[in-house]
Tab-separated table of N, CA and C in Angstrom:
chain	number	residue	atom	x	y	z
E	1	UNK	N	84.438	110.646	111.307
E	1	UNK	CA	85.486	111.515	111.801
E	1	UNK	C	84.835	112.609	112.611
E	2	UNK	N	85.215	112.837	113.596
E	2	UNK	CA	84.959	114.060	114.652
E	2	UNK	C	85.093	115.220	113.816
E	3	UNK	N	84.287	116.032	113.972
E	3	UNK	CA	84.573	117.465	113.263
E	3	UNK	C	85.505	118.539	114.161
E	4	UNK	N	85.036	118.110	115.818
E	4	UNK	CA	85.740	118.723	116.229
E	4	UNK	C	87.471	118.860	116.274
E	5	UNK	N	88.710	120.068	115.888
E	5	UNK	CA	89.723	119.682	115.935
E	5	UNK	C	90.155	121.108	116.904
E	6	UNK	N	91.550	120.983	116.864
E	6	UNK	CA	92.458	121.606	117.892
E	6	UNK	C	93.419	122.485	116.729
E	7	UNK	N	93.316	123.936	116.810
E	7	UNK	CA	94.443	124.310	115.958
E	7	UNK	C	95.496	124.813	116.755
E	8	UNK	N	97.026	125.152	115.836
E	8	UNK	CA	97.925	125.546	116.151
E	8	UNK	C	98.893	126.161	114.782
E	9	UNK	N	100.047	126.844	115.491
E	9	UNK	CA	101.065	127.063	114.144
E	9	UNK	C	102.340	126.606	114.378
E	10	UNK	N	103.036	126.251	113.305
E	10	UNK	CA	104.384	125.697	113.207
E	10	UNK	C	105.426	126.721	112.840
E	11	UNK	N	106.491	127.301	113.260
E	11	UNK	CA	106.925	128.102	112.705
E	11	UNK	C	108.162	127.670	111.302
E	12	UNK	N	107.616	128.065	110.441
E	12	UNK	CA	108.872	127.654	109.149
E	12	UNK	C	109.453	128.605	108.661
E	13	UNK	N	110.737	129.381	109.658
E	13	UNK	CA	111.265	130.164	109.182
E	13	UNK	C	110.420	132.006	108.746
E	14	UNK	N	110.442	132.203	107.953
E	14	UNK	CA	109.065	133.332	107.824
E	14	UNK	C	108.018	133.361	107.615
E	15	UNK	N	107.861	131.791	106.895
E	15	UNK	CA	106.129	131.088	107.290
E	15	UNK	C	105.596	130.657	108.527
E	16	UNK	N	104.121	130.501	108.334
E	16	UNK	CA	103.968	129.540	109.780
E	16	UNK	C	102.979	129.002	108.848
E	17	UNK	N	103.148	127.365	109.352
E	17	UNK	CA	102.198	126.674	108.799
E	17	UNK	C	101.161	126.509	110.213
E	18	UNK	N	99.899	125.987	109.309
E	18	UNK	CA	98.525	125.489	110.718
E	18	UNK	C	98.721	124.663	110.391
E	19	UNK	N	98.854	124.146	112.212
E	19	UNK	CA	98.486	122.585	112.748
E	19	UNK	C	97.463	122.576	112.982
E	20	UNK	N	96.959	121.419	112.121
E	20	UNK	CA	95.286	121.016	112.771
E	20	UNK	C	95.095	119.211	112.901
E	21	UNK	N	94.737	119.296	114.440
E	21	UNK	CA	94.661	117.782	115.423
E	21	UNK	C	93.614	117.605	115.377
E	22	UNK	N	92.739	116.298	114.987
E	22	UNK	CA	91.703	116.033	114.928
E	22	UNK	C	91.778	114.959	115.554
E	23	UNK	N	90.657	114.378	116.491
E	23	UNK	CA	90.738	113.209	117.413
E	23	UNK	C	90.352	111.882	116.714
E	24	UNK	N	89.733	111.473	115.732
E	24	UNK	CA	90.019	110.405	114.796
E	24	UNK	C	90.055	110.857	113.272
E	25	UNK	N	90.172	109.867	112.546
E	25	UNK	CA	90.269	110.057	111.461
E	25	UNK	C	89.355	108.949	110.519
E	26	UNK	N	89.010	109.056	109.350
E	26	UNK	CA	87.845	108.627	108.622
E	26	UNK	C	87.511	107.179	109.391
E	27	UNK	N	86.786	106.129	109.126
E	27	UNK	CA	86.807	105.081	109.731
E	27	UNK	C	87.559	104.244	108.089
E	28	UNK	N	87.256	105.134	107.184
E	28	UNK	CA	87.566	104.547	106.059
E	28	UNK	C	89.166	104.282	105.594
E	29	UNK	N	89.941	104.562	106.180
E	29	UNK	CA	91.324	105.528	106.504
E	29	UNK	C	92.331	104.169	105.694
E	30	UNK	N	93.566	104.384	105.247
E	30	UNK	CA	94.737	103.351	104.606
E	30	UNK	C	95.385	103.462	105.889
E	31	UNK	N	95.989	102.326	106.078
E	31	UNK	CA	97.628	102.846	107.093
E	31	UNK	C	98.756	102.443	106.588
E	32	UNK	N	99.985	102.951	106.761
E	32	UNK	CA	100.863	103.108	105.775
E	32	UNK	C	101.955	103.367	107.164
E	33	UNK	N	102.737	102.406	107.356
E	33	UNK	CA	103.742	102.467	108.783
E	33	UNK	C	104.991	103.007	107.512
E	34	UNK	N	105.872	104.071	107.969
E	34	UNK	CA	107.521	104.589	107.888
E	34	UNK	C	107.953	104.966	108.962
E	35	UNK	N	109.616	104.579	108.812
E	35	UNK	CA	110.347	105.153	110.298
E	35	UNK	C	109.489	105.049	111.462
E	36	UNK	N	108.997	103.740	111.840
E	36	UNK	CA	108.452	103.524	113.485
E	36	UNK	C	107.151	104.477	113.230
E	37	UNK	N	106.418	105.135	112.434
E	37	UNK	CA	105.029	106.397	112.371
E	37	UNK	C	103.920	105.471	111.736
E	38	UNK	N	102.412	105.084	112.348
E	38	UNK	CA	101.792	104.840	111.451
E	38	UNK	C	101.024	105.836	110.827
E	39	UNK	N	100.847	106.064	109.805
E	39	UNK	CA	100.084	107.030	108.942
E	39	UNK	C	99.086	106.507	108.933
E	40	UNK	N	97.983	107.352	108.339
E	40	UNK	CA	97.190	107.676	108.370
E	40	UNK	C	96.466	108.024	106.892
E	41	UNK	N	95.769	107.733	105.653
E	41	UNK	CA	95.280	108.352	104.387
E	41	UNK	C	93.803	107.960	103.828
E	42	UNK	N	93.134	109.300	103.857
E	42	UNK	CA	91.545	109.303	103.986
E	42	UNK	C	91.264	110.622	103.233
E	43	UNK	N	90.447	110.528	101.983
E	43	UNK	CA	89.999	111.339	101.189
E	43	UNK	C	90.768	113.049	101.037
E	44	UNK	N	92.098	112.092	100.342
E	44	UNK	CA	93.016	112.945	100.310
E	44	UNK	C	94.432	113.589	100.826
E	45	UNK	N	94.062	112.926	102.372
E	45	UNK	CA	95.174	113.414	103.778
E	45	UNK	C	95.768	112.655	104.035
E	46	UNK	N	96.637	112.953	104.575
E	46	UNK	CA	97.555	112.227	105.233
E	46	UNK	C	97.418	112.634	106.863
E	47	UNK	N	97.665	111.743	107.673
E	47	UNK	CA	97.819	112.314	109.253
E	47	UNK	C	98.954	110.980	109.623
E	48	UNK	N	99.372	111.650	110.946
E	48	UNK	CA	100.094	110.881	111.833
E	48	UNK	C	100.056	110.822	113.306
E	49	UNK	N	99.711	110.326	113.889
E	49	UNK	CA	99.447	110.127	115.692
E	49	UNK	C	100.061	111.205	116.328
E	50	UNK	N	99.556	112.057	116.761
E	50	UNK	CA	99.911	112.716	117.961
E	50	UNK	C	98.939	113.098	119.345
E	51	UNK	N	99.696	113.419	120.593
E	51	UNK	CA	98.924	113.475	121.435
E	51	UNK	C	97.538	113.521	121.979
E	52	UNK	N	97.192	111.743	121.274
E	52	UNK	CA	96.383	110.834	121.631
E	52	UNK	C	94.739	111.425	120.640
E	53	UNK	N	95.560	112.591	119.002
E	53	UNK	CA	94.804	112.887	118.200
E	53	UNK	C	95.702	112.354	117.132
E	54	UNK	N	95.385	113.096	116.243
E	54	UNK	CA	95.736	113.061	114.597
E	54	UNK	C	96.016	114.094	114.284
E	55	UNK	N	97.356	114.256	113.798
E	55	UNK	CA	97.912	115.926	113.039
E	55	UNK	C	97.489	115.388	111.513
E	56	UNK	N	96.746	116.636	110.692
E	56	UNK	CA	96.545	116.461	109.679
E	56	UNK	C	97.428	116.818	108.667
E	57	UNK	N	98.380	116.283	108.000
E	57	UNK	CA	99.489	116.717	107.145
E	57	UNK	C	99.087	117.601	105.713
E	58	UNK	N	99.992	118.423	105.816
E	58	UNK	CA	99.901	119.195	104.634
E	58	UNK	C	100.345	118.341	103.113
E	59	UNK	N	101.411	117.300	103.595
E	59	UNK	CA	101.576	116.221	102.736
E	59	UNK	C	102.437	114.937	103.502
E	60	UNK	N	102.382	114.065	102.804
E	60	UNK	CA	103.589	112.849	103.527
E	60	UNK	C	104.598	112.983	103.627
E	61	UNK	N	105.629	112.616	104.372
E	61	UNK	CA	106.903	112.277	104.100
E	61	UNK	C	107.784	111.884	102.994
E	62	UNK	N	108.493	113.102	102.599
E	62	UNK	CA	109.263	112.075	101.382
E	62	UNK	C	109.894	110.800	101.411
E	63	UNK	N	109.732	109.868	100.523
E	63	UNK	CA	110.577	108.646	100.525
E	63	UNK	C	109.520	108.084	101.291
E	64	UNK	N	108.134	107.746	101.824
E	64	UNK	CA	107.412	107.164	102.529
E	64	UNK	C	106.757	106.065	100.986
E	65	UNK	N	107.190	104.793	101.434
E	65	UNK	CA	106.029	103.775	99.821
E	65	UNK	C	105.071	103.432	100.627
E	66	UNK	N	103.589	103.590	99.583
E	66	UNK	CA	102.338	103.672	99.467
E	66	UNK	C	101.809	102.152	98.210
E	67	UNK	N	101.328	101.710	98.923
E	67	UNK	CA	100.450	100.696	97.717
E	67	UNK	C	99.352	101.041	96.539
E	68	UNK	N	99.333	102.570	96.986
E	68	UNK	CA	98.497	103.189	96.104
E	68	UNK	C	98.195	104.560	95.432
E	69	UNK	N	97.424	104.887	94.541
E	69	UNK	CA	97.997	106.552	94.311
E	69	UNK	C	96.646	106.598	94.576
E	70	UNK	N	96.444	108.522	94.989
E	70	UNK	CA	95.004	108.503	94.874
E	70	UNK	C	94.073	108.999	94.227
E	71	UNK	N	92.902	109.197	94.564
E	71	UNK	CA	91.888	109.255	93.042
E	71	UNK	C	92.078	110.383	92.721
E	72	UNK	N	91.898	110.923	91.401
E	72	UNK	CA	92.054	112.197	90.959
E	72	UNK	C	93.599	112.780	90.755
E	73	UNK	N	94.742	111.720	90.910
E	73	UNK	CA	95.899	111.884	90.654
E	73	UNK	C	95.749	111.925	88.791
E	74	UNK	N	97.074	112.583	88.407
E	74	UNK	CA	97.523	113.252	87.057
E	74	UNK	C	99.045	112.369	86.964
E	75	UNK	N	99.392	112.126	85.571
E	75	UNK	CA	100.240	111.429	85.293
E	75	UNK	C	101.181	112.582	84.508
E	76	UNK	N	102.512	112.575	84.855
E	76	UNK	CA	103.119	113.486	84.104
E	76	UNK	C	104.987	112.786	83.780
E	77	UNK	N	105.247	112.626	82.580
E	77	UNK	CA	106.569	112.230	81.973
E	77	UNK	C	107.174	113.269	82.206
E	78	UNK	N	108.200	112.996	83.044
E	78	UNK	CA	109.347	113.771	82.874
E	78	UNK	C	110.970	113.266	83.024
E	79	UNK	N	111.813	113.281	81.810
E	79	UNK	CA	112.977	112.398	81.624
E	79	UNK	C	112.573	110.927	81.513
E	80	UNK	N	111.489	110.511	81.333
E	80	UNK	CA	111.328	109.618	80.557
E	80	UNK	C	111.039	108.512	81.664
E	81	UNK	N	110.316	109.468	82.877
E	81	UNK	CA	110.090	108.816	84.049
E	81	UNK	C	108.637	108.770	84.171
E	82	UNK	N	107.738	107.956	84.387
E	82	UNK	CA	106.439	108.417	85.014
E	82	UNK	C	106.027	108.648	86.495
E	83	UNK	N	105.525	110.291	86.693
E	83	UNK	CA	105.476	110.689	88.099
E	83	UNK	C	103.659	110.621	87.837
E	84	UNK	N	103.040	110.263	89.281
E	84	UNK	CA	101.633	110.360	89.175
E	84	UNK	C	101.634	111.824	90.585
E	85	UNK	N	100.959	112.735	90.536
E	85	UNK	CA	100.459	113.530	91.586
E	85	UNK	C	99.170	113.892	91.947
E	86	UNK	N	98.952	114.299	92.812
E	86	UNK	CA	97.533	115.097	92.792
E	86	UNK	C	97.826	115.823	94.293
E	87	UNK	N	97.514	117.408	93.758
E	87	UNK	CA	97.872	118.618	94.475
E	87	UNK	C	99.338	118.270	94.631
E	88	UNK	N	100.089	118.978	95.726
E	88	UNK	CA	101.301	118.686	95.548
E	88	UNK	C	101.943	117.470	96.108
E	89	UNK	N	101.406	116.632	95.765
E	89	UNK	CA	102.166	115.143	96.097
E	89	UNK	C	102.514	114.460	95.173
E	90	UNK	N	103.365	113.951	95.087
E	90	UNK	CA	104.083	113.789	93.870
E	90	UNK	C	104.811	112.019	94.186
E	91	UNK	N	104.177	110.998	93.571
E	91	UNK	CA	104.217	109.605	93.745
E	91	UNK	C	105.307	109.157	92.240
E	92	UNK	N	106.068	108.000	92.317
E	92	UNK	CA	106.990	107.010	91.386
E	92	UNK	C	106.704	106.117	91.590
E	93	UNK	N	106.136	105.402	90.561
E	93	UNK	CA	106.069	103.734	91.142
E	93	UNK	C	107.288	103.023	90.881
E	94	UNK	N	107.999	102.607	91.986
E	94	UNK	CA	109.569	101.801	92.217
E	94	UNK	C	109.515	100.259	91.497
E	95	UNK	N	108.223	99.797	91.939
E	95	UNK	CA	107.366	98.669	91.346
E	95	UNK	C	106.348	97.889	91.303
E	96	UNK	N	105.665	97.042	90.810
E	96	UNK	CA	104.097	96.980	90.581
E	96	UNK	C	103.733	97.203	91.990
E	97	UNK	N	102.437	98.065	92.101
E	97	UNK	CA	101.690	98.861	92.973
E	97	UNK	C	102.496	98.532	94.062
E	98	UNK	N	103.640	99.161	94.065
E	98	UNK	CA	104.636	100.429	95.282
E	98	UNK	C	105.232	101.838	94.578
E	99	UNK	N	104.387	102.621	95.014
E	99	UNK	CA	105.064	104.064	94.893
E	99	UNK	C	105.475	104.571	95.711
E	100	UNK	N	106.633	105.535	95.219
E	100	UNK	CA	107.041	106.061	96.613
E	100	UNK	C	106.768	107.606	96.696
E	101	UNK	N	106.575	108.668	97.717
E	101	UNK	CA	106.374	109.914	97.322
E	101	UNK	C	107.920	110.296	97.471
E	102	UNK	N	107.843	111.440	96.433
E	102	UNK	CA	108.738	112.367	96.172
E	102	UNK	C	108.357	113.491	95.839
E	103	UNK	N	109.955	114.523	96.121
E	103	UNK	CA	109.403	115.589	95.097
E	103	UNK	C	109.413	115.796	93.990
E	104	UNK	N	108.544	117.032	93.543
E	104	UNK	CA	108.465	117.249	92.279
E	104	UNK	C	109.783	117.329	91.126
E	105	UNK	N	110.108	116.534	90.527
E	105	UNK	CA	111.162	117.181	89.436
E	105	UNK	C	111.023	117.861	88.700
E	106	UNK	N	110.359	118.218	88.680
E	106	UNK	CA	110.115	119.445	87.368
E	106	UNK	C	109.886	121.044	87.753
């Protein structure tokens, strides 16, 4: 992965989040296509294609299914559901190895 990236800010209301574009991404990387987007997931991140870089996501898309959770994820029951997360991403497995992200219920 290029170290070099491109920053920016998003405005969210009275936050601003940083955009940060990086021109590839791991060589090691998952891809994970939703809604016409291929993603992007490499030691931890998520990204998605933009102008001819990679925006590095703060997290995925909700409702995006994944074949996998990732390392260092935590398992937590709640209503008698099992949610797996790690940091704030928050995965359900719908069924054998498909999870989908969501948010947190709890």
């Amino acid at each position: 992965m290029q170290v070099s990236a491109q920053y920016g800010h998003r405005d969210r209301g009275r936050d601003r989040e940083r955009v940060v574009v990086v021109k590839e991404v791991p060589g090691h990387h998952r891809v994970v296509a939703y809604q016409g987007v291929t993603y992007h997931y490499a030691d931890g991140r998520y990204y998605r294609p933009v102008n001819g870089g990679y925006e590095r996501l703060s997290a995925p898309p909700a409702g995006i299914t994944v074949n996998f959770v990732p390392n260092g994820y935590k398992i937590r029951m709640h209503k008698g559901v099992r949610y797996y997360y790690r940091g704030d991403v928050c995965y359900r497995e719908v069924r054998p190895h498909a999870y989908v992200v969501t948010t947190r219920p709890w």
